[in-house]
Short mmCIF file of C-alpha atoms in Angstrom, two decimals:
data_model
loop_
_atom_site.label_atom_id
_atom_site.label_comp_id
_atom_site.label_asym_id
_atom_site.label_seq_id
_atom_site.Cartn_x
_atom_site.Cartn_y
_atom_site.Cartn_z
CA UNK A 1269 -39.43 24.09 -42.50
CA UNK A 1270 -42.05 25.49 -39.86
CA UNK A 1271 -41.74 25.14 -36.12
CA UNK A 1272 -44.01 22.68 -35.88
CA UNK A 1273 -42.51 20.53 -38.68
CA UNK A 1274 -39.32 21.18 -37.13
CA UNK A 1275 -41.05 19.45 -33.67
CA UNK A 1276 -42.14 16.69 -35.10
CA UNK A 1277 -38.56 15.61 -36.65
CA UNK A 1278 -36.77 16.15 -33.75
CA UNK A 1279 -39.50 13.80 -32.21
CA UNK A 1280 -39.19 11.08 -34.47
CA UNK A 1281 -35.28 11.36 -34.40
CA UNK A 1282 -35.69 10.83 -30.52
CA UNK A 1283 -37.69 8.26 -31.33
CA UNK A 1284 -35.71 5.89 -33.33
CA UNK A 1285 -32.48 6.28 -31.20
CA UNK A 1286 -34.38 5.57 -28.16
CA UNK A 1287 -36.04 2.34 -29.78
CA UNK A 1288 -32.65 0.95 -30.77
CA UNK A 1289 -31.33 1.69 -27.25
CA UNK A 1290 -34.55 -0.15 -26.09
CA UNK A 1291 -32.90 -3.47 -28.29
CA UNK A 1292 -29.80 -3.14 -26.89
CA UNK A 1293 -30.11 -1.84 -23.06
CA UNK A 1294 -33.30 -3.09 -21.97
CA UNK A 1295 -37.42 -0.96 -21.85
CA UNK A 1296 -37.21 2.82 -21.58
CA UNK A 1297 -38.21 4.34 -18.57
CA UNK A 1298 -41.68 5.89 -18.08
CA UNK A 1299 -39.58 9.40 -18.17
CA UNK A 1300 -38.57 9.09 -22.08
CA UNK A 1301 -41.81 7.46 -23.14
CA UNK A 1302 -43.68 10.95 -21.70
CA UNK A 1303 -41.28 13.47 -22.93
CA UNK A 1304 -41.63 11.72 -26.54
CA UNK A 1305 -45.43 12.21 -26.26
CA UNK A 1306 -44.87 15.59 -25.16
CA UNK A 1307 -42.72 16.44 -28.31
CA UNK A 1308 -44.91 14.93 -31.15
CA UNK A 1309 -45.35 12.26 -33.34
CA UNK A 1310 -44.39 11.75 -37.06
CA UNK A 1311 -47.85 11.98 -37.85
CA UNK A 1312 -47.57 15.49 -39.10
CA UNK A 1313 -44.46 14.85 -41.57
CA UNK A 1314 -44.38 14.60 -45.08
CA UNK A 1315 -43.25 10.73 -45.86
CA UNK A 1316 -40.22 12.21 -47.17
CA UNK A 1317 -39.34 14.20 -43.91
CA UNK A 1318 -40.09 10.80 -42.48
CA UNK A 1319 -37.79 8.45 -44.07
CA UNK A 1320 -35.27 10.61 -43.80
CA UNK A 1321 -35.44 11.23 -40.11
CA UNK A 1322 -35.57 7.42 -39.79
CA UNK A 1323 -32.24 6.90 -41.64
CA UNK A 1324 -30.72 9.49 -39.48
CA UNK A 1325 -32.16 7.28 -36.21
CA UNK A 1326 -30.51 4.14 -38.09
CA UNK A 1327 -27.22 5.35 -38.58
CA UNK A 1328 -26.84 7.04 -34.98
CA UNK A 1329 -27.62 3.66 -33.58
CA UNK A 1330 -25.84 1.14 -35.79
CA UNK A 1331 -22.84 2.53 -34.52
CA UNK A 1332 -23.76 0.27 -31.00
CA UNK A 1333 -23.56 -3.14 -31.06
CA UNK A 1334 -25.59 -5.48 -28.86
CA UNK A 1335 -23.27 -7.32 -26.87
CA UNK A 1336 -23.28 -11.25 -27.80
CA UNK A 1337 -24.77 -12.83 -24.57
CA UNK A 1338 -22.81 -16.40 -24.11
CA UNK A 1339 -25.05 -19.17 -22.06
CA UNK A 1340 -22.09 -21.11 -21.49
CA UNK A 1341 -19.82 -19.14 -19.42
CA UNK A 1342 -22.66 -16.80 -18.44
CA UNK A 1343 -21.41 -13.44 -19.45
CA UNK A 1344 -21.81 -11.11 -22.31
CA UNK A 1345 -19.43 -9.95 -24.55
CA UNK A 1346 -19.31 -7.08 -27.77
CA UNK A 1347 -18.72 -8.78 -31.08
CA UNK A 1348 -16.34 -5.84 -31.53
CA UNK A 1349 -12.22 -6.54 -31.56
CA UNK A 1350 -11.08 -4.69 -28.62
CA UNK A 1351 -7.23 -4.61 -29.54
CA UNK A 1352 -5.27 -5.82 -26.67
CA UNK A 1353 -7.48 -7.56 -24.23
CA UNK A 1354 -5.77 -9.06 -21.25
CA UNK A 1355 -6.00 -12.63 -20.00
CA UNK A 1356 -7.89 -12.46 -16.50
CA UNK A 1357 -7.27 -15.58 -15.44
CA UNK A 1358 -2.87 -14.99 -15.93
CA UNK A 1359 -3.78 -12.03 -13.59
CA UNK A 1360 -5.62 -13.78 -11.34
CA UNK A 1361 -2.60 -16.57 -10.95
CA UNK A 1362 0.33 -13.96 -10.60
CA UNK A 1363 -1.88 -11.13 -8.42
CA UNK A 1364 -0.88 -13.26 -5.14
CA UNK A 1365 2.89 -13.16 -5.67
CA UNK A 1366 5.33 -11.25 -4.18
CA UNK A 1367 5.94 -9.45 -7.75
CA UNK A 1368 2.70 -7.31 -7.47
CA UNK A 1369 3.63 -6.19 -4.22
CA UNK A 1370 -0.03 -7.39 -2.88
CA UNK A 1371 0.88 -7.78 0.80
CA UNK A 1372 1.13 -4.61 3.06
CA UNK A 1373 4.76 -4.59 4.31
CA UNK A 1374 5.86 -7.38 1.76
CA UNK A 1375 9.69 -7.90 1.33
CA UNK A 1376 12.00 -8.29 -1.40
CA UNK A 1377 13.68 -11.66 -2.08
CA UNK A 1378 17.45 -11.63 -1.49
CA UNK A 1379 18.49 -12.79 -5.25
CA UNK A 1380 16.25 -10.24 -7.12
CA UNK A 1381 17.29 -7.81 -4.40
CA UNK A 1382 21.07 -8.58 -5.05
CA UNK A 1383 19.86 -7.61 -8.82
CA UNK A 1384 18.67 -4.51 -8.42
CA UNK A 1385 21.31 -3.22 -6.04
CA UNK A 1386 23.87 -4.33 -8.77
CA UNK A 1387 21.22 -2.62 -11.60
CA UNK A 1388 21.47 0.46 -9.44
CA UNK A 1389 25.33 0.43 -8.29
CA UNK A 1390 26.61 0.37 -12.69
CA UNK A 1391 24.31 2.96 -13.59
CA UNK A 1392 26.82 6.56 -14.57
CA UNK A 1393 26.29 9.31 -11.69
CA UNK A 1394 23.12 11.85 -12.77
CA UNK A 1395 21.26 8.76 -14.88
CA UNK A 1396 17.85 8.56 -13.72
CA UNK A 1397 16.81 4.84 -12.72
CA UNK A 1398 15.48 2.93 -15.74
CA UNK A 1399 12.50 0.35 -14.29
CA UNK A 1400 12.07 -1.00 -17.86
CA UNK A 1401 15.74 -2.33 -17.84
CA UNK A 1402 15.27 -3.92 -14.26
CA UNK A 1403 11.81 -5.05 -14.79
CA UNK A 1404 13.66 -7.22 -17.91
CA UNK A 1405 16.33 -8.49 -15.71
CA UNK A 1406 14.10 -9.31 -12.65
CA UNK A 1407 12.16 -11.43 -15.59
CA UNK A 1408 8.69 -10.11 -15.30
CA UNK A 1409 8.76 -8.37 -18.75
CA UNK A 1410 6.18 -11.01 -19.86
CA UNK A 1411 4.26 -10.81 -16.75
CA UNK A 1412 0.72 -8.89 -17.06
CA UNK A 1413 0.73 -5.40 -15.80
CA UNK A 1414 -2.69 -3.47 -16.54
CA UNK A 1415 -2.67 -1.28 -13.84
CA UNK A 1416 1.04 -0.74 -13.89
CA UNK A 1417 1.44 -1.91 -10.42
CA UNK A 1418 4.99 -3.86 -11.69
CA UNK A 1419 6.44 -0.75 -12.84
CA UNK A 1420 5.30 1.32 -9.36
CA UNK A 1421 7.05 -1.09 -7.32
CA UNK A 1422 10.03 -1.25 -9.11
CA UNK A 1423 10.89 2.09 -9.45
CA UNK A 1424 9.81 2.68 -5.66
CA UNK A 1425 12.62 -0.34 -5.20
CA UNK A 1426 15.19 1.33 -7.48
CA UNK A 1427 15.14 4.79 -5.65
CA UNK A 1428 15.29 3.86 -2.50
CA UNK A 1429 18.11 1.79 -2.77
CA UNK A 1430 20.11 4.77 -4.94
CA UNK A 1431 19.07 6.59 -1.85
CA UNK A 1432 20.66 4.24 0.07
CA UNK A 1433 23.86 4.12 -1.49
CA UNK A 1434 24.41 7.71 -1.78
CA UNK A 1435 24.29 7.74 2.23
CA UNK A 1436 26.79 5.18 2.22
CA UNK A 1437 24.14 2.57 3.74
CA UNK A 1438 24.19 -1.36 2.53
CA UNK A 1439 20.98 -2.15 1.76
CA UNK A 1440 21.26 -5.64 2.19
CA UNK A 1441 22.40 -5.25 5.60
CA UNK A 1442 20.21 -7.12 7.62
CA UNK A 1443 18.84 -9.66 5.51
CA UNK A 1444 19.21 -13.36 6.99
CA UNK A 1445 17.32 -15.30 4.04
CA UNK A 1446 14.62 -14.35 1.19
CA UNK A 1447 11.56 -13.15 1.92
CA UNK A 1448 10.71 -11.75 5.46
CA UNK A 1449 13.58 -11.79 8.23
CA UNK A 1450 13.31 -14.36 11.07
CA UNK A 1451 11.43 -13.27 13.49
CA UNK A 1452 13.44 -12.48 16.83
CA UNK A 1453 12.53 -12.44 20.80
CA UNK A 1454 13.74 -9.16 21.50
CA UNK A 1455 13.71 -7.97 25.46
CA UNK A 1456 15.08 -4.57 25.51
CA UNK A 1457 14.59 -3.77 29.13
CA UNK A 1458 16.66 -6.63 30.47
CA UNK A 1459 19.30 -6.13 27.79
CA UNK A 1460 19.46 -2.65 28.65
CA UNK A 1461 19.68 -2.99 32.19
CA UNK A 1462 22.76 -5.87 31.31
CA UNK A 1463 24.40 -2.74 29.58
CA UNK A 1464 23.91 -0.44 32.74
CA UNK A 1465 25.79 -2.42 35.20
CA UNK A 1466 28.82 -3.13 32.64
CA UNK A 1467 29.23 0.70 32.08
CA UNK A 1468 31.38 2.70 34.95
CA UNK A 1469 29.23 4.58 37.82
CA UNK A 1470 26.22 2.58 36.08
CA UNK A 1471 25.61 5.31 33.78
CA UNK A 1472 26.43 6.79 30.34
CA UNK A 1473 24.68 8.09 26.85
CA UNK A 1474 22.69 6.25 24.29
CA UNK A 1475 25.66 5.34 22.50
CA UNK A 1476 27.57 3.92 24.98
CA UNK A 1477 24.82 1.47 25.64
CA UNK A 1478 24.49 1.01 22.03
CA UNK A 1479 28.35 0.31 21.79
CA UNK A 1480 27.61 -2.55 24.82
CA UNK A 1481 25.14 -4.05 22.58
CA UNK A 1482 26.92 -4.27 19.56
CA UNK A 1483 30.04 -6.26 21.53
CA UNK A 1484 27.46 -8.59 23.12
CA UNK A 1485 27.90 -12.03 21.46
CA UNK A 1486 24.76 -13.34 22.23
CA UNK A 1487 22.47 -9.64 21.66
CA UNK A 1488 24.37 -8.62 18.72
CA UNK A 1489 22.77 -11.14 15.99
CA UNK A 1490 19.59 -10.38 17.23
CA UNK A 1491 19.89 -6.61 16.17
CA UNK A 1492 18.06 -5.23 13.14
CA UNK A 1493 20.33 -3.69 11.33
CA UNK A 1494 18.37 -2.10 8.01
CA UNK A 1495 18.23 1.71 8.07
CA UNK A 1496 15.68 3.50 9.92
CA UNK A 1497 14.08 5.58 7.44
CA UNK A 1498 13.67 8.48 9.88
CA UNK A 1499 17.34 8.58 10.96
CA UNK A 1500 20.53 9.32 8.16
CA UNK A 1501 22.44 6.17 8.18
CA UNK A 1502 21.22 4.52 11.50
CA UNK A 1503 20.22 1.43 11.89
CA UNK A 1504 16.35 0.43 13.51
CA UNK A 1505 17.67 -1.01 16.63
CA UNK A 1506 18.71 2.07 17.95
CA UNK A 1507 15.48 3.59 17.65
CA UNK A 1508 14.18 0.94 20.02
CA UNK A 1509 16.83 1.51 22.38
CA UNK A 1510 16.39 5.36 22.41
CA UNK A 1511 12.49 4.35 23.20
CA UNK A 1512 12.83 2.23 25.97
CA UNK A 1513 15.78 3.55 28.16
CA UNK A 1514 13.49 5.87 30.02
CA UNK A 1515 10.61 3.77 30.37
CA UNK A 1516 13.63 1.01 32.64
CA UNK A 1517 12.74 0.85 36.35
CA UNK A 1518 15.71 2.55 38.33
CA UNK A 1519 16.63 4.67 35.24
CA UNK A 1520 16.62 8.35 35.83
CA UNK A 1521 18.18 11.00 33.50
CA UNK A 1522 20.53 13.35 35.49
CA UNK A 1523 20.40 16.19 33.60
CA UNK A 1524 23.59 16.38 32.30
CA UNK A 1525 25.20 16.08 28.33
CA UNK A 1526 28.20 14.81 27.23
CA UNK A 1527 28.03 16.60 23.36
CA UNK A 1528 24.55 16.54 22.67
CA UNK A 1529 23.34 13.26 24.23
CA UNK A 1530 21.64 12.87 27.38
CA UNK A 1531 23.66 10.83 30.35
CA UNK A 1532 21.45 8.06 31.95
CA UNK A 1533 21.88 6.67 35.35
CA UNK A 1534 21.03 2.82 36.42
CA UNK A 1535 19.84 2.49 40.10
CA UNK A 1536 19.75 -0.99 40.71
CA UNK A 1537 18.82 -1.14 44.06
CA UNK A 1538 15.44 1.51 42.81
CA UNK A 1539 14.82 -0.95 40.38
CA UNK A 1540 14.63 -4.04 42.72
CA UNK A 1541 11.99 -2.57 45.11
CA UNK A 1542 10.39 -1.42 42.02
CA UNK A 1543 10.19 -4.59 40.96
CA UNK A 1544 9.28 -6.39 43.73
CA UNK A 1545 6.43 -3.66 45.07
CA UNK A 1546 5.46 -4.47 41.18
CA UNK A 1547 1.80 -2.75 39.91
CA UNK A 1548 -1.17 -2.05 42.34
CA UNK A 1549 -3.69 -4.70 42.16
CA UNK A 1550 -7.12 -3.49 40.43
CA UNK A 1551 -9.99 -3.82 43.23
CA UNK A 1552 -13.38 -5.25 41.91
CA UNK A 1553 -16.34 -2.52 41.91
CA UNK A 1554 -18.50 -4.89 44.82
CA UNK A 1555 -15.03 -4.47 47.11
CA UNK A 1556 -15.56 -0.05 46.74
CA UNK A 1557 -18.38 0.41 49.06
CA UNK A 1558 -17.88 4.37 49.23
CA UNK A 1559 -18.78 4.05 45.24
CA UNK A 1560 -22.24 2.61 46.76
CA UNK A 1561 -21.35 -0.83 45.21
CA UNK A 1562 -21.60 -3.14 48.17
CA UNK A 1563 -21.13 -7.10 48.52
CA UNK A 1564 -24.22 -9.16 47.67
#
C-alpha cells in the first residue's frame, strides 16, 4: 500500500469513529472537522480498501452505546447492565444519621457504644479489631456503604476504644445519656477561686485544686470526665483547670515546686480591688482631641 493510500485509510477510519461519536455525544468541533480535511478523503481508495475501512469504523464504535434518554424522570441512562448499582434514594434517607458519621464532632449512642466496648473487651490479646464483625452486630450490615464511610468510622471507633482500655481508661466514663452530653454552665474562675480559700495559706498545686473539685458536691457532676486525648489517662476537666488558674485575678505563681508542679497563691484582697477597679473604659475617637478628632 503507498503512502498516500495509506493517508487516505487512516482518514476514512477517523472518519467513521468520529461520525458515530457525533450520534452519540453531540456535533464535532470545528477542530476534528479541519484535521479530517487535512488528512484526505476516501476518494482515492479502491472500493475494497473502502468497505473495509468502514467495517473497522463500525466495529470500534458499536462497542458505545447511546445512553437511553428517559422524558419521564428527565435523565439518561446506558441500556447496558451495570452489575451492582446502588439505590440513591436508600442513601439519600440513611446519609443524615448518626451511622455515617455526617456531623463534625458527632457522638456515639450509649447502647451501640456499650456494643462495641464489649466487641472490643472479648477479643484474645494481639487480634487486630475486626469492623466487619461489629458492623454486623451494630446492625448496619444491610445498610448502603459506597464510599465505605461505615467501615471508616467503625474501625476509627474500635481502635480508639482498644486504646482506651489498654491505658486502663473507661470509655464510657462521662456519658449521661445517648447522643451528645448535656450541655453544662461551667464557671471555672469562681470555682477556682472557691478552691483557693479552702486550701491552707490560700495556695497549693494543680492537683490539690483538682482534688477540691472532685469532693465538691455541687462542682463534681458538672466535670467532664472522658479522656483528654492529649494527656495519658486524664480526664478533660483538668485541662481547663490547668488553663485558667493563671488567667484568676489575685493569682500569682510563687516560683516554687512541690515534685514537678507549680505552687499557686490566691490573694484575695488583690483580687477584690481588681475586681472592683474592673477594665478601663474605651474613650470614643471625638473625646481624643490630641488625635485631631474634636467634638462637632
Amino acid at each position: 500500500m503507498t503512502p498516500t493510500k495509506f493517508s487516505a485509510v487512516c482518514a476514512v477510519a477517523l472518519r467513521n469513529v468520529f461520525y458515530y461519536a457525533e450520534t452519540i455525544s453531540g456535533p464535532l468541533s470545528r477542530r476534528d472537522n479541519v484535521i479530517l480535511e487535512r488528512e484526505g478523503s476516501s476518494a482515492d481508495l479502491e472500493p475494497d480498501h473502502v468497505e473495509e475501512v468502514r467495517n473497522v469504523g463500525i466495529t470500534k464504535a458499536s462497542s458505545c452505546k447511546r445512553p437511553h434518554f428517559d422524558e419521564a424522570s428527565g435523565s439518561s441512562h446506558s441500556s447496558e447492565p451495570r452489575g451492582h448499582e446502588v439505590n440513591a434514594e436508600t442513601v439519600a434517607q440513611h446519609r443524615p444519621l448518626y451511622v455515617y458519621g455526617s456531623l463534625p464532632g458527632e457522638e456515639w449512642p450509649l447502647d451501640l457504644l456499650k456494643l462495641l466496648v464489649e466487641h472490643v473487651a472479648s477479643l484474645p490479646p494481639g487480634c487486630r479489631v475486626r469492623p466487619h464483625e461489629a458492623i454486623a452486630l451494630l446492625g448496619w450490615a444491610e445498610l448502603p456503604d459506597p464510599d465505605g464511610a461505615i467501615g471508616r468510622r467503625v474501625r476509627y471507633k474500635l481502635h480508639s476504644i482498644r486504646n482506651q482500655l489498654a491505658k486502663g481508661v473507661d470509655p464510657l466514663a462521662g456519658r449521661m445519656r445517648p447522643g451528645r452530653m448535656a450541655k453544662k454552665t461551667y464557671n471555672w474562675r469562681v470555682w477556682l477561686q472557691k478552691a483557693f480559700l479552702q486550701l491552707p495559706n490560700q495556695e497549693g498545686t494543680l492537683n490539690d485544686l483538682a482534688a477540691v473539685l472532685e469532693a465538691d458536691p455541687d462542682i463534681a457532676p458538672k466535670l467532664d470526665k472522658r479522656s483528654d486525648s492529649t494527656k495519658v489517662a486524664a480526664p478533660r476537666w483538668k485541662r481547663n483547670v490547668s488553663h485558667t488558674v493563671s488567667s484568676i485575678p489575685g493569682v500569682i505563681n510563687t516560683g516554687q515546686k512541690r515534685g514537678r508542679l507549680v505552687i499557686y497563691h490566691y490573694d484575695e484582697e488583690a483580687a477584690r480591688q481588681l475586681g472592683e477597679r474592673g477594665k478601663p473604659a474605651k474613650v470614643p475617637k471625638h473625646r481624643v482631641p490630641h488625635m485631631g478628632v474634636h467634638d462637632n
